[in-house]
Each structure stands twice: as structure tokens, then as C-alpha cells.
Rosetta silent file (secondary structure, phi, psi, omega in degrees, C-alpha in Angstrom):
SEQUENCE: PYKGAAVYWSVDADGRRFEDIVWSYESPIPEAADIAGLLCFYDNKDGVEQTVG
SCORE:     score description
SCORE:     0.000 S_00000001
   1 L     0.000  145.699 -167.392    0.078    0.423  -15.297 S_00000001
   2 L   -92.607  -36.889  177.438    2.925   -2.257  -14.622 S_00000001
   3 L  -124.974    7.084 -174.804    0.872   -4.686  -12.454 S_00000001
   4 L   126.019  163.351  167.976   -2.485   -3.033  -12.725 S_00000001
   5 L   -72.579  125.736  179.679   -4.312    0.205  -11.324 S_00000001
   6 L   -99.125  149.739  177.847   -3.251    0.673   -8.178 S_00000001
   7 E  -115.245  156.723 -161.091   -5.575    2.368   -5.248 S_00000001
   8 E  -131.436  155.821 -173.661   -4.368    4.334   -2.570 S_00000001
   9 E  -150.198  151.080 -179.904   -5.371    4.988    1.062 S_00000001
  10 E  -130.665  146.198 -172.865   -4.114    7.615    3.659 S_00000001
  11 E  -108.667  136.189  173.459   -4.026    6.900    7.405 S_00000001
  12 E  -108.762  132.165 -175.053   -5.001    9.235   10.213 S_00000001
  13 E  -172.235  133.991 -172.542   -3.068    7.949   13.475 S_00000001
  14 L    48.595   30.037  167.432   -1.692    9.481   16.544 S_00000001
  15 L    93.244   -2.631  174.635   -3.005   13.105   15.528 S_00000001
  16 E  -117.739  162.092 -179.082   -1.155   13.038   11.835 S_00000001
  17 E  -110.795  130.828 -177.241   -2.506   12.407    8.598 S_00000001
  18 E  -121.471  108.607  175.899   -0.190    9.997    6.351 S_00000001
  19 E   -59.940  118.588  161.515   -0.938   10.759    2.682 S_00000001
  20 E    57.445   46.920 -171.219   -1.233    7.874    0.223 S_00000001
  21 E   -95.194  -28.048  178.536    0.796    5.662    2.480 S_00000001
  22 E  -126.476  139.211  179.491   -0.765    2.218    1.778 S_00000001
  23 E  -127.218  168.834  168.790   -1.677    0.846   -1.757 S_00000001
  24 E  -152.489 -179.588  169.087   -3.126   -2.302   -3.138 S_00000001
  25 L  -131.505   94.054 -172.747   -4.138   -3.830   -6.524 S_00000001
  26 L   -80.112   -7.003  173.255   -7.604   -4.687   -6.303 S_00000001
  27 L  -154.709   74.837 -166.563   -7.716   -6.141   -9.867 S_00000001
  28 L   -72.676 -179.685  179.641   -4.086   -6.518  -11.122 S_00000001
  29 L   -62.439  145.366 -178.864   -3.077   -7.779  -14.421 S_00000001
  30 H   -52.235  -27.766  173.043   -3.697  -11.851  -14.753 S_00000001
  31 H   -71.095  -14.494 -173.513    0.386  -12.147  -14.461 S_00000001
  32 H  -124.765   12.114 -174.589    0.240  -10.724  -11.014 S_00000001
  33 L   -56.306   -3.539 -179.379   -3.119  -12.118   -9.658 S_00000001
  34 L   -73.969  -24.342 -173.431   -1.296  -13.403   -6.420 S_00000001
  35 L   -87.380  -15.876 -162.866   -1.184   -9.758   -5.286 S_00000001
  36 L   -66.577  112.691  178.870   -4.564   -9.132   -5.612 S_00000001
  37 L    75.047   26.998  163.796   -6.026   -7.228   -2.383 S_00000001
  38 L   -90.855  147.357  163.919   -2.827   -7.435   -0.370 S_00000001
  39 E   -97.476  152.005  179.527   -1.880   -4.007    1.141 S_00000001
  40 E  -123.228  148.553 -175.699    1.334   -2.496    0.927 S_00000001
  41 E  -128.047  131.376 -174.068    2.997    0.218    2.956 S_00000001
  42 L   -64.838  142.203  164.430    5.551    2.662    1.780 S_00000001
  43 L  -123.261   29.056  161.823    8.430    1.997    4.389 S_00000001
  44 L  -122.417   13.621  170.839   10.549    5.050    3.505 S_00000001
  45 L   -82.095  150.400  162.184    7.738    7.478    4.267 S_00000001
  46 L   -54.255  139.688  170.398    7.895    9.247    7.614 S_00000001
  47 L    93.872  -14.933  176.605    5.868    7.434   10.410 S_00000001
  48 L   -96.953  146.632  169.086    6.149    3.763    9.117 S_00000001
  49 L  -105.856  120.978  177.968    8.179    1.316   11.047 S_00000001
  50 L  -105.661  134.462 -167.453    9.082   -1.847    9.970 S_00000001
  51 L  -132.543  131.543  178.884    9.411   -4.761   12.205 S_00000001
  52 L  -118.675  136.239 -169.469   10.476   -8.429   11.288 S_00000001
  53 L   176.080    0.000    0.000    9.909  -10.951   13.382 S_00000001
């Protein structure tokens, strides 16, 4: 694993299921400790919209 073992979640929303669309490193390697517990979303999967603002 690059930063540790990732954990993936699926989301049910608007009557649809988005498989493995969210991931996190619960126990990353020591060099990546700052990302522990952060949730990441695939922005290139259908159903995900990114808003900066």
C-alpha cells in the first residue's frame, strides 16, 4: 500500500447506489499520519459534483 490500507464505503442517495465512492486511511503509514481519518471522494465517478467555494 502506498499510504497504508484504505477503507472504502458506498453511498445510497437519490435512489441510487454509488459503489466504493468514498475512501479513507484509518491507520496510514507514519509518513502520511496527517491524512488519518480524512474522507476522500472520487471526483471522476458518476454522481459526484465538486464545488469550490
